[in-house]
Short mmCIF file of C-alpha atoms and ligand atoms in Angstrom, two decimals:
data_model
loop_
_atom_site.label_atom_id
_atom_site.label_comp_id
_atom_site.label_asym_id
_atom_site.label_seq_id
_atom_site.Cartn_x
_atom_site.Cartn_y
_atom_site.Cartn_z
CA MET K 1 -5.13 -58.14 -28.04
CA THR K 2 -6.09 -54.48 -28.40
CA PRO K 3 -6.76 -52.78 -25.07
CA VAL K 4 -10.35 -51.73 -24.47
CA LYS K 5 -10.69 -48.00 -24.89
CA GLN K 6 -12.53 -46.60 -21.93
CA LYS K 7 -14.32 -43.48 -23.11
CA PRO K 8 -14.46 -40.98 -20.20
CA ALA K 9 -17.89 -40.11 -18.89
CA ALA K 10 -19.41 -36.68 -19.58
CA ARG K 11 -17.79 -33.86 -17.58
CA PHE K 12 -19.16 -32.47 -14.35
CA GLU K 13 -20.85 -29.51 -15.99
CA LYS K 14 -21.82 -27.49 -12.93
CA ILE K 15 -18.54 -25.58 -13.03
CA ASN K 16 -19.24 -24.39 -16.54
CA MET K 17 -22.07 -21.99 -15.79
CA PRO K 18 -24.30 -21.46 -18.84
CA PRO K 19 -23.79 -17.96 -20.31
CA ASP K 20 -27.42 -17.05 -19.67
CA THR K 21 -27.11 -17.92 -15.99
CA PHE K 22 -23.86 -15.98 -15.83
CA ARG K 23 -25.58 -13.00 -17.41
CA GLU K 24 -28.43 -13.14 -14.92
CA LEU K 25 -26.24 -13.60 -11.83
CA GLY K 26 -23.71 -11.05 -13.03
CA HIS K 27 -26.36 -8.40 -13.60
CA ALA K 28 -27.80 -9.06 -10.15
CA LEU K 29 -24.36 -8.75 -8.56
CA VAL K 30 -23.56 -5.51 -10.37
CA GLU K 31 -26.93 -4.20 -9.23
CA GLN K 32 -26.00 -5.01 -5.62
CA ILE K 33 -22.59 -3.34 -5.93
CA ALA K 34 -24.11 -0.17 -7.40
CA GLY K 35 -26.52 -0.16 -4.48
CA LEU K 36 -23.57 -0.30 -2.09
CA PHE K 37 -22.05 2.78 -3.75
CA GLU K 38 -25.36 4.58 -3.26
CA ARG K 39 -25.60 3.65 0.41
CA LEU K 40 -21.96 4.21 1.39
CA PRO K 41 -22.08 7.96 2.08
CA THR K 42 -24.86 7.58 4.65
CA ALA K 43 -24.03 4.11 6.00
CA PRO K 44 -21.67 3.51 8.93
CA VAL K 45 -17.99 2.90 8.12
CA THR K 46 -18.33 -0.51 9.65
CA THR K 47 -21.13 -2.76 10.79
CA ALA K 48 -18.82 -5.64 11.59
CA ALA K 49 -20.14 -7.91 14.28
CA GLN K 50 -18.05 -9.50 17.03
CA ASP K 51 -15.53 -12.06 15.80
CA GLU K 52 -17.45 -14.96 17.35
CA THR K 53 -20.70 -13.80 15.77
CA ILE K 54 -19.05 -13.70 12.35
CA ARG K 55 -17.62 -17.17 12.81
CA ALA K 56 -21.00 -18.45 13.92
CA MET K 57 -22.67 -16.89 10.88
CA LEU K 58 -20.14 -18.53 8.57
CA GLN K 59 -20.72 -21.86 10.23
CA ALA K 60 -24.43 -21.53 9.58
CA LEU K 61 -24.00 -20.33 6.01
CA SER K 62 -21.62 -22.81 4.51
CA PRO K 63 -21.42 -26.09 6.31
CA ALA K 64 -18.97 -28.32 4.50
CA SER K 65 -21.21 -30.22 2.15
CA ASP K 66 -20.56 -32.85 -0.47
CA ASN K 67 -23.01 -31.57 -2.96
CA GLY K 68 -22.41 -27.87 -3.28
CA GLN K 69 -25.07 -25.21 -3.45
CA ASP K 70 -27.09 -23.19 -5.91
CA ALA K 71 -24.95 -20.46 -7.46
CA GLY K 72 -27.55 -17.69 -7.30
CA ALA K 73 -28.47 -18.29 -3.66
CA LEU K 74 -24.80 -18.58 -2.74
CA LEU K 75 -23.88 -15.26 -4.36
CA GLU K 76 -26.86 -13.56 -2.84
CA LYS K 77 -26.18 -14.61 0.73
CA THR K 78 -22.45 -13.96 0.40
CA THR K 79 -23.10 -10.47 -0.92
CA ARG K 80 -25.35 -9.81 2.05
CA LEU K 81 -22.79 -11.24 4.45
CA LEU K 82 -20.04 -8.98 3.11
CA PHE K 83 -22.17 -5.88 2.78
CA ASP K 84 -23.60 -6.25 6.27
CA HIS K 85 -20.42 -7.11 8.14
CA SER K 86 -17.45 -5.43 6.50
CA LEU K 87 -15.31 -2.42 7.18
CA PHE K 88 -15.65 -0.15 4.17
CA ASN K 89 -12.51 1.69 3.16
CA GLY K 90 -14.60 3.21 0.37
CA HIS K 91 -16.61 5.09 3.01
CA PRO K 92 -16.05 8.88 2.97
CA LYS K 93 -15.01 8.87 6.64
CA PHE K 94 -12.50 6.02 6.40
CA TRP K 95 -9.03 7.47 6.98
CA GLY K 96 -7.17 4.60 8.63
CA TYR K 97 -3.66 3.41 7.76
CA ILE K 98 -3.10 4.06 4.04
CA THR K 99 -5.91 2.20 2.41
CA SER K 100 -7.75 3.89 -0.39
CA SER K 101 -11.29 3.78 -1.61
CA PRO K 102 -11.38 1.57 -4.74
CA THR K 103 -12.45 3.11 -8.04
CA PRO K 104 -15.59 1.72 -9.64
CA MET K 105 -13.55 1.50 -12.85
CA GLY K 106 -10.96 -0.63 -11.05
CA ILE K 107 -13.68 -2.96 -9.79
CA LEU K 108 -14.94 -3.53 -13.32
CA ALA K 109 -11.37 -3.89 -14.56
CA ASP K 110 -10.66 -6.70 -12.09
CA MET K 111 -13.69 -8.56 -13.39
CA LEU K 112 -12.64 -8.08 -16.99
CA ALA K 113 -9.07 -9.15 -16.17
CA ALA K 114 -10.34 -12.32 -14.49
CA ALA K 115 -12.55 -13.11 -17.47
CA VAL K 116 -9.69 -13.00 -19.97
CA ASN K 117 -7.31 -14.39 -17.33
CA PRO K 118 -4.02 -13.80 -19.16
CA ASN K 119 -0.93 -15.19 -17.44
CA VAL K 120 1.28 -12.10 -17.53
CA GLY K 121 4.41 -14.08 -16.72
CA ALA K 122 5.32 -14.56 -20.35
CA TYR K 123 4.68 -12.59 -23.50
CA VAL K 124 3.48 -15.61 -25.44
CA LEU K 125 0.79 -16.22 -22.81
CA SER K 126 -0.39 -12.63 -22.65
CA PRO K 127 0.60 -10.56 -25.67
CA VAL K 128 -1.84 -7.67 -25.17
CA ALA K 129 -1.71 -7.82 -21.38
CA THR K 130 2.09 -7.71 -21.36
CA GLU K 131 2.06 -4.65 -23.60
CA ILE K 132 -0.58 -3.05 -21.39
CA GLU K 133 1.51 -3.69 -18.28
CA LYS K 134 4.55 -2.22 -20.02
CA GLN K 135 2.54 0.86 -20.96
CA THR K 136 1.30 1.10 -17.39
CA ILE K 137 4.87 1.04 -16.07
CA ASP K 138 5.82 3.77 -18.53
CA TRP K 139 2.78 5.81 -17.53
CA ILE K 140 3.56 5.51 -13.81
CA GLY K 141 7.15 6.57 -14.38
CA ARG K 142 6.14 9.50 -16.57
CA PHE K 143 3.45 10.57 -14.08
CA MET K 144 6.09 11.07 -11.37
CA GLY K 145 8.87 12.21 -13.65
CA TYR K 146 10.87 9.06 -12.91
CA PRO K 147 12.90 7.77 -15.86
CA ALA K 148 11.82 4.15 -15.52
CA GLY K 149 13.75 1.79 -17.76
CA GLY K 150 11.58 -1.03 -16.56
CA GLY K 151 9.51 -2.36 -13.75
CA LEU K 152 6.56 -4.54 -12.93
CA LEU K 153 3.39 -4.67 -10.93
CA VAL K 154 3.42 -6.69 -7.74
CA SER K 155 0.97 -7.22 -4.92
CA GLY K 156 1.81 -4.10 -2.93
CA GLY K 157 4.39 -1.78 -1.43
CA ASN K 158 6.15 -4.45 0.58
CA MET K 159 6.71 -6.61 -2.48
CA ALA K 160 7.75 -3.63 -4.60
CA ASN K 161 10.32 -2.71 -1.96
CA TYR K 162 11.59 -6.30 -1.80
CA VAL K 163 12.16 -6.16 -5.56
CA GLY K 164 14.23 -2.96 -5.25
CA PHE K 165 16.10 -4.39 -2.28
CA LEU K 166 17.15 -7.54 -4.13
CA ALA K 167 18.16 -5.55 -7.20
CA ALA K 168 20.41 -3.48 -4.92
CA LEU K 169 21.82 -6.57 -3.28
CA ARG K 170 22.64 -8.27 -6.60
CA ALA K 171 24.18 -5.09 -7.96
CA ALA K 172 26.48 -5.05 -4.92
CA THR K 173 27.39 -8.72 -4.76
CA GLY K 174 27.57 -9.61 -8.44
CA ALA K 175 25.93 -12.56 -10.15
CA ASP K 176 28.09 -15.36 -8.70
CA ILE K 177 26.45 -14.97 -5.36
CA ARG K 178 23.24 -16.34 -6.85
CA LYS K 179 24.96 -19.71 -6.95
CA SER K 180 27.27 -19.65 -3.95
CA GLY K 181 24.94 -17.77 -1.64
CA LEU K 182 25.58 -14.92 0.76
CA ARG K 183 27.29 -17.12 3.33
CA ASN K 184 30.51 -16.80 1.38
CA PHE K 185 30.27 -13.08 0.92
CA THR K 186 32.57 -10.66 2.70
CA PRO K 187 32.62 -7.91 3.84
CA ASN K 188 29.52 -7.39 5.88
CA LEU K 189 26.71 -5.79 3.84
CA VAL K 190 24.90 -2.92 5.55
CA LEU K 191 22.02 -0.64 4.59
CA TYR K 192 20.67 2.69 5.76
CA CYS K 193 17.21 4.11 6.26
CA SER K 194 15.51 6.60 8.52
CA ALA K 195 14.05 5.60 11.84
CA GLU K 196 10.63 6.33 10.27
CA THR K 197 10.98 3.66 7.59
CA HIS K 198 8.12 1.22 7.17
CA THR K 199 8.63 -2.23 8.65
CA TRP K 200 9.02 -3.85 5.21
CA VAL K 201 12.75 -3.13 5.51
CA GLN K 202 13.06 -5.49 8.46
CA LYS K 203 11.20 -8.22 6.62
CA ALA K 204 13.45 -7.72 3.59
CA ALA K 205 16.71 -7.84 5.54
CA ASP K 206 15.40 -10.93 7.27
CA LEU K 207 14.04 -12.66 4.14
CA TYR K 208 17.21 -12.16 2.11
CA GLY K 209 19.36 -13.53 4.88
CA LEU K 210 21.18 -10.37 5.89
CA GLY K 211 19.44 -10.11 9.22
CA THR K 212 17.95 -6.98 10.74
CA ASP K 213 21.28 -6.14 12.39
CA SER K 214 22.43 -5.05 8.94
CA ILE K 215 19.98 -2.11 9.08
CA ARG K 216 21.37 1.25 10.20
CA TRP K 217 18.49 3.34 11.49
CA ILE K 218 19.40 6.96 10.82
CA GLY K 219 18.06 9.79 12.96
CA THR K 220 15.70 12.43 11.62
CA ASP K 221 15.10 16.17 11.92
CA ALA K 222 12.08 17.74 13.63
CA GLN K 223 9.98 16.95 10.54
CA LYS K 224 11.00 13.27 10.74
CA ARG K 225 13.16 13.46 7.60
CA MET K 226 16.38 11.50 7.49
CA SER K 227 19.43 13.57 8.38
CA PRO K 228 22.00 13.44 5.55
CA VAL K 229 24.69 14.49 8.04
CA LEU K 230 23.99 11.52 10.31
CA LEU K 231 23.76 9.27 7.26
CA GLU K 232 27.20 10.27 6.00
CA GLU K 233 28.71 9.86 9.46
CA LYS K 234 27.33 6.35 9.68
CA ILE K 235 28.48 5.39 6.17
CA LEU K 236 32.00 6.57 7.01
CA ALA K 237 31.98 4.73 10.33
CA ASP K 238 30.91 1.53 8.57
CA LYS K 239 33.61 1.88 5.95
CA THR K 240 36.20 2.38 8.67
CA ALA K 241 34.91 -0.71 10.42
CA GLY K 242 35.31 -2.71 7.20
CA ASN K 243 31.60 -3.02 6.43
CA ARG K 244 30.18 -2.63 2.95
CA PRO K 245 27.38 -0.05 2.58
CA PHE K 246 25.23 -1.28 -0.31
CA LEU K 247 21.86 0.43 -0.02
CA VAL K 248 20.28 3.67 1.16
CA VAL K 249 16.49 3.62 1.45
CA GLY K 250 14.85 7.03 1.24
CA THR K 251 11.20 7.37 2.17
CA ALA K 252 8.93 9.61 0.10
CA GLY K 253 5.92 9.87 2.39
CA SER K 254 6.39 8.14 5.73
CA VAL K 255 3.52 6.11 7.15
CA SER K 256 3.26 8.01 10.41
CA THR K 257 3.39 11.64 9.29
CA GLY K 258 3.89 11.76 5.51
CA ALA K 259 7.50 12.94 5.87
CA VAL K 260 9.56 13.08 2.68
CA ASP K 261 13.29 12.50 3.16
CA PRO K 262 15.70 14.99 1.52
CA LEU K 263 15.92 12.79 -1.57
CA ASP K 264 18.34 15.02 -3.44
CA ALA K 265 20.86 15.03 -0.61
CA LEU K 266 20.53 11.26 -0.15
CA ALA K 267 21.04 10.74 -3.89
CA ALA K 268 24.22 12.83 -3.75
CA LEU K 269 25.62 10.73 -0.89
CA CYS K 270 24.77 7.51 -2.74
CA GLU K 271 26.57 8.81 -5.77
CA LYS K 272 29.57 9.86 -3.68
CA TYR K 273 29.95 6.48 -1.97
CA GLY K 274 28.77 4.25 -4.80
CA VAL K 275 25.71 3.01 -2.95
CA TRP K 276 22.38 1.97 -4.48
CA PHE K 277 19.60 4.49 -3.87
CA HIS K 278 16.14 3.03 -3.40
CA ILE K 279 13.07 5.13 -2.63
CA ASP K 280 10.05 3.81 -0.80
CA GLY K 281 7.28 5.93 -2.27
CA ALA K 282 4.55 3.41 -1.52
CA TYR K 283 2.37 6.10 -0.02
CA GLY K 284 3.75 9.45 -1.14
CA GLY K 285 5.56 8.74 -4.40
CA PHE K 286 2.61 9.73 -6.58
CA ALA K 287 2.44 13.15 -4.90
CA GLY K 288 5.72 13.78 -6.70
CA ALA K 289 3.52 14.29 -9.77
CA LEU K 290 2.24 17.61 -8.41
CA PRO K 291 4.12 20.60 -9.82
CA GLU K 292 3.61 22.48 -6.53
CA LEU K 293 5.51 19.71 -4.67
CA LYS K 294 8.42 19.46 -7.10
CA THR K 295 10.89 20.97 -4.63
CA GLN K 296 9.90 18.57 -1.86
CA PHE K 297 10.33 15.57 -4.16
CA ALA K 298 13.48 16.78 -5.91
CA GLY K 299 15.85 13.85 -6.30
CA LEU K 300 13.11 11.23 -6.77
CA GLU K 301 14.24 10.91 -10.38
CA LYS K 302 17.73 9.94 -9.20
CA ALA K 303 16.77 6.71 -7.45
CA ASP K 304 18.12 3.45 -8.85
CA SER K 305 14.84 1.86 -7.85
CA LEU K 306 11.51 3.15 -6.68
CA ALA K 307 8.52 1.45 -5.06
CA VAL K 308 5.04 2.90 -5.38
CA ASP K 309 1.58 1.63 -4.58
CA PRO K 310 -1.19 2.08 -7.14
CA HIS K 311 -3.58 0.61 -4.57
CA LYS K 312 -2.96 3.70 -2.46
CA TRP K 313 -2.93 7.02 -4.31
CA LEU K 314 -4.04 5.73 -7.71
CA TYR K 315 -7.09 4.22 -6.03
CA ALA K 316 -6.71 0.78 -7.61
CA PRO K 317 -8.62 -1.91 -5.71
CA LEU K 318 -6.25 -4.16 -3.74
CA GLU K 319 -3.81 -5.46 -4.81
CA ALA K 320 -1.46 -3.35 -6.92
CA GLY K 321 2.07 -2.33 -6.03
CA CYS K 322 4.74 -1.31 -8.50
CA ALA K 323 8.54 -1.59 -8.60
CA LEU K 324 10.44 0.64 -11.01
CA VAL K 325 14.12 0.63 -11.91
CA LYS K 326 16.28 2.87 -14.02
CA ASN K 327 17.90 -0.07 -15.71
CA PRO K 328 15.85 -3.25 -16.24
CA ARG K 329 19.04 -5.32 -16.39
CA HIS K 330 19.13 -5.01 -12.63
CA LEU K 331 15.86 -6.89 -12.45
CA THR K 332 16.91 -9.68 -14.78
CA ASP K 333 20.24 -9.92 -12.92
CA ALA K 334 18.28 -10.52 -9.74
CA PHE K 335 15.40 -12.67 -10.93
CA SER K 336 15.88 -14.27 -14.33
CA TYR K 337 16.37 -18.01 -14.89
CA HIS K 338 15.73 -19.91 -18.11
CA PRO K 339 14.60 -23.46 -17.41
CA LEU K 340 14.18 -25.82 -20.36
CA TYR K 341 10.44 -26.00 -19.93
CA TYR K 342 10.01 -22.28 -20.68
CA ASN K 343 9.44 -21.85 -24.39
CA PHE K 344 9.64 -18.07 -24.04
CA GLU K 345 11.43 -16.01 -26.66
CA GLN K 346 14.12 -14.02 -24.90
CA THR K 347 13.72 -11.13 -27.34
CA ARG K 348 10.25 -10.50 -25.96
CA LEU K 349 9.33 -9.07 -22.58
CA ASN K 350 8.60 -11.89 -20.15
CA PHE K 351 7.68 -10.43 -16.78
CA VAL K 352 8.71 -13.66 -15.09
CA ASP K 353 12.29 -12.41 -15.60
CA TYR K 354 11.64 -9.19 -13.66
CA GLY K 355 10.31 -10.38 -10.35
CA PRO K 356 9.67 -13.22 -7.91
CA GLN K 357 6.33 -14.38 -9.33
CA ASN K 358 5.86 -17.04 -11.96
CA SER K 359 2.20 -17.05 -12.96
CA ARG K 360 1.05 -13.45 -12.79
CA GLY K 361 -2.40 -11.92 -12.85
CA PHE K 362 -3.42 -8.94 -14.94
CA ARG K 363 -3.05 -6.29 -12.22
CA ALA K 364 -2.08 -3.67 -14.75
CA LEU K 365 -5.53 -3.48 -16.31
CA LYS K 366 -7.16 -1.59 -13.44
CA VAL K 367 -4.30 0.90 -13.27
CA TRP K 368 -4.18 1.32 -17.04
CA LEU K 369 -7.94 1.88 -17.35
CA SER K 370 -7.97 4.35 -14.49
CA ALA K 371 -5.04 6.24 -15.99
CA GLN K 372 -6.96 6.63 -19.22
CA HIS K 373 -10.33 7.27 -17.63
CA LEU K 374 -9.10 10.07 -15.35
CA GLY K 375 -6.03 11.23 -17.20
CA MET K 376 -2.83 12.46 -15.56
CA GLU K 377 -4.49 15.72 -14.60
CA GLY K 378 -7.42 13.89 -13.04
CA HIS K 379 -5.07 11.79 -10.93
CA ARG K 380 -3.07 14.88 -9.94
CA GLN K 381 -6.26 16.66 -8.97
CA LEU K 382 -7.39 13.78 -6.74
CA ILE K 383 -4.08 13.75 -4.86
CA ARG K 384 -4.18 17.53 -4.54
CA GLU K 385 -7.70 17.41 -3.10
CA ASP K 386 -6.75 14.80 -0.50
CA ILE K 387 -3.81 16.94 0.63
CA ALA K 388 -6.02 20.03 0.81
CA LEU K 389 -8.61 18.13 2.89
CA ALA K 390 -5.96 16.88 5.32
CA ARG K 391 -4.65 20.45 5.72
CA TYR K 392 -8.19 21.67 6.21
CA ALA K 393 -8.54 19.07 8.96
CA ALA K 394 -5.39 20.39 10.62
CA ASP K 395 -6.75 23.95 10.46
CA ILE K 396 -10.13 22.93 11.86
CA LEU K 397 -8.57 20.92 14.67
CA ARG K 398 -6.09 23.66 15.54
CA ALA K 399 -8.94 26.05 16.15
CA GLU K 400 -10.22 23.87 19.01
CA THR K 401 -8.67 24.40 22.46
CA ASP K 402 -9.11 20.75 23.50
CA LEU K 403 -7.58 19.30 20.32
CA ALA K 404 -3.86 19.52 19.65
CA VAL K 405 -2.42 19.02 16.17
CA PHE K 406 0.97 17.31 16.01
CA SER K 407 1.71 17.09 12.31
CA SER K 408 0.34 17.75 8.88
CA GLY K 409 2.25 16.24 5.97
CA LEU K 410 0.96 15.21 2.53
CA SER K 411 -2.53 13.89 3.30
CA ILE K 412 -1.79 12.82 6.89
CA THR K 413 -2.81 14.87 9.91
CA THR K 414 -2.15 13.77 13.49
CA PHE K 415 -3.72 15.15 16.64
CA ARG K 416 -4.95 14.24 20.09
CA TYR K 417 -7.71 15.12 22.49
CA VAL K 418 -6.69 16.97 25.66
CA PRO K 419 -9.49 17.43 28.23
CA PRO K 420 -9.63 21.08 29.37
CA ASP K 421 -8.57 20.33 32.94
CA LEU K 422 -5.42 18.56 31.75
CA SER K 423 -4.21 21.26 29.37
CA ALA K 424 -2.20 23.05 32.07
CA HIS K 425 -0.30 19.82 32.79
CA VAL K 426 0.66 18.73 29.29
CA GLY K 427 4.25 17.50 29.26
CA GLU K 428 4.16 16.21 32.83
CA PRO K 429 4.84 12.46 32.78
CA GLU K 430 1.70 11.50 34.67
CA THR K 431 -0.53 13.60 32.40
CA GLU K 432 1.18 12.31 29.29
CA ALA K 433 0.60 8.71 30.36
CA ARG K 434 -3.02 9.53 31.00
CA LEU K 435 -3.41 11.27 27.62
CA ASN K 436 -1.87 8.32 25.83
CA GLN K 437 -4.30 5.99 27.54
CA LEU K 438 -7.25 8.27 26.82
CA ASN K 439 -6.44 8.72 23.14
CA GLN K 440 -5.90 4.99 22.72
CA ALA K 441 -9.36 4.47 24.22
CA ILE K 442 -10.81 7.10 21.86
CA LEU K 443 -9.31 5.29 18.88
CA ASN K 444 -10.66 1.92 20.00
CA GLN K 445 -14.13 3.32 20.48
CA MET K 446 -14.00 5.13 17.14
CA GLU K 447 -12.91 1.99 15.27
CA ALA K 448 -15.72 -0.05 16.79
CA GLY K 449 -18.32 2.70 16.55
CA GLY K 450 -18.57 3.12 12.78
CA ALA K 451 -18.86 6.92 12.60
CA PHE K 452 -15.23 7.48 11.58
CA PHE K 453 -12.22 5.26 11.09
CA MET K 454 -8.71 6.51 11.85
CA SER K 455 -5.54 4.83 13.03
CA ASN K 456 -2.71 6.05 15.23
CA ALA K 457 0.91 7.08 15.33
CA VAL K 458 3.29 7.28 18.25
CA LEU K 459 5.37 10.43 17.87
CA ASP K 460 8.25 10.70 20.33
CA GLY K 461 6.29 8.64 22.83
CA VAL K 462 3.02 10.52 22.30
CA PHE K 463 0.02 8.48 21.15
CA VAL K 464 -1.81 10.51 18.51
CA LEU K 465 -4.85 9.93 16.36
CA ARG K 466 -3.86 9.81 12.73
CA MET K 467 -6.03 10.45 9.72
CA CYS K 468 -4.73 9.73 6.26
CA ILE K 469 -7.01 10.83 3.45
CA VAL K 470 -6.62 8.67 0.36
CA ASN K 471 -10.30 8.78 -0.32
CA PHE K 472 -12.14 10.31 -3.27
CA ARG K 473 -15.46 10.33 -1.40
CA THR K 474 -14.28 12.53 1.48
CA GLN K 475 -15.79 16.04 1.47
CA ALA K 476 -15.16 19.11 3.64
CA ALA K 477 -18.36 18.40 5.62
CA HIS K 478 -16.96 15.04 6.75
CA ILE K 479 -13.89 16.81 8.11
CA GLU K 480 -15.96 19.47 9.85
CA ALA K 481 -17.74 16.80 11.86
CA ILE K 482 -14.54 15.56 13.55
CA PRO K 483 -14.15 17.95 16.53
CA GLU K 484 -17.63 17.43 17.91
CA TYR K 485 -17.37 13.66 17.61
CA ILE K 486 -13.93 13.43 19.24
CA ARG K 487 -15.01 15.76 22.03
CA MET K 488 -18.13 13.71 22.65
CA ILE K 489 -16.42 10.35 23.02
CA GLY K 490 -13.28 11.92 24.54
CA ALA K 491 -15.14 13.69 27.33
CA ASP K 492 -17.17 10.58 28.02
CA LEU K 493 -14.14 8.28 28.19
CA TYR K 494 -12.23 10.78 30.31
CA ALA K 495 -15.11 10.99 32.80
CA LYS K 496 -15.04 7.17 33.03
CA MET K 497 -11.28 7.23 33.62
CA LEU K 498 -11.78 9.59 36.57
CA GLU K 499 -14.42 7.40 38.18
C1 LIG Y 501 1.90 1.14 2.65
C2 LIG Y 501 3.35 1.28 2.74
C3 LIG Y 501 4.18 0.17 2.61
C4 LIG Y 501 3.64 -1.22 2.46
O1 LIG Y 501 2.84 -1.32 1.32
P1 LIG Y 501 1.74 -2.48 1.16
O2 LIG Y 501 1.04 -2.11 -0.08
O3 LIG Y 501 0.88 -2.39 2.38
O4 LIG Y 501 2.47 -3.76 1.09
C5 LIG Y 501 5.53 0.38 2.63
N1 LIG Y 501 6.04 1.60 2.80
C6 LIG Y 501 5.27 2.70 2.93
C7 LIG Y 501 5.89 4.05 3.10
C8 LIG Y 501 3.90 2.57 2.90
O5 LIG Y 501 3.12 3.64 3.04
#
C-alpha cells in the first residue's frame, strides 16, 4: 500500500511582506528617521518618561495577541514610541559615558547588511562580506599604524578585550590546556593592569576561570598612567613568589580621564619578561591615528593584541568592537575547532575560527562604508575636532570661579561646581563630602532634565562631572552654554541643601 502523500497547505504569507508594501513602509520609515535628524539639534537630549509610565505605555501598545497587527500601524506607533521616549546619544549635547552619535551612513549600512544577511562565520556563506570584513580589519590597523596580522569585529570593547585576553592565555598555557583545562595548570597565572582599567578585565579574569585575585592593579602617576616602575616591581615580586606573569594590559584612553599609559615602556617590560602585551584602546585607540599624538601613543604598534571600538570614535551605530592581533595564529590557537558538520575550506578565511561567535552578522559593512565615505583624513579630522572641543570646554570652565576643572585628556574633561561660599573650604572633609553630594545631585538633575547629558568620574574620592565628546553634532556654542546651566541648577540645589 503506498502511503498517502499529504501535500502541505499554503504557507502563512504574512511574514513575506510584498515588495510594494515594503517599499511603502520603508520610505515612510526613512522619512521619519530623516525628520529625527532635523529635530535633534533643537530637541531635548531625552524625553524619557518615568519607568512605570513607559511600562504602562507598552502594555497598552502591544498586548499579547494571537493574531498579530498591521505592519504599517505597528511601525508607525513604534517609531513614535521610540522617538518620543528615548535618550538620544546623537544629540549634540550628549556627552555621557563613551557613546557616540551614530552616522547616518552607518544606519543605512545596518539596513543593507540585514537585507543581504550574510553569515560572516564562514567564507562559503559570505564571500563578499568576509572579504569586506578582512579589508575593514586591515583599514583599522593601518589607520592607527598597528601592524594587524588579523582580527575580527565583535560586539564591543568588552568582547574585543576578551578575545585578546584569551589569545594571551592560550599563548602562555599552550594548546593542551584546551583539553585538560586550567585546573591542572601550574604555576599561578597573573596579569597586570593599571588601577584605571575598565571593569572588563574583572569579567574576563572571572569568565576564563582565573578569578579576579589574579589581577595585579598597578598604581598610576598624577595623570593616571600606569607606573612602569611599579609594574616591574610587581612582576619581579610575582616571579619570586613562583607566580607566572602572562599578560600586561595597557590602556590607551582610560574611561574616567582619557589617560594613555606609557605604552612604549610597558611594551619594553613585556619584551624583557616574555609577557603578552594587550592594549585596551576601546575608547582612545583611534586617536593614535593623529600625527600630533604620535608621541603619546608610541608603543601602540608593539602590542600583541589590541582592542578598539568602532562604535565609539568611528561613530558606527551600536554594536561594533574590534580585536586585532599581530599574528592571527594566536586567534586560531584560542578559538578554532573543526567539527565534521562544517564544510568550510580551511584555506579560506572563516571568521568562526577567530573568535567566540558562530553565526556572525555583517558588522563590518557600516565601518567599511564609513571609512570610504569619510576617508582616513575625515575620520582623523572628526577625532581632532572632538578633542579640541573638550579642551575648549576645559578652558571655558576654568575661566569660571565657581567651576573647577580636574582633568582634560583626549576628548574627556572633568569638573565640578563649587558654590562661592564653599570655595575657601575646599579640601576640608566636611566640605568635600558636601561637594560630592551636591555634584551627584547636579548630575542626577541634568540626566533627567534633558538639556545636557554627562556622566561622572570619582577621582581620588572626588565626585566630578565628566563630559566625553564623541559626537559629530557638538559645536562650540553647545559647550559655551555649560557654565550658565551648571550654575543655575547647582545654585538651586545648593540652596535646597542648606534649607
Ligand atoms: C568602552 C570601553 C570598554 C568597553 O567597551 P564596550 O564597547 O562598552 O563593550 C572597555 N574599555 C575601555 C577603555 C572603554 O572605553
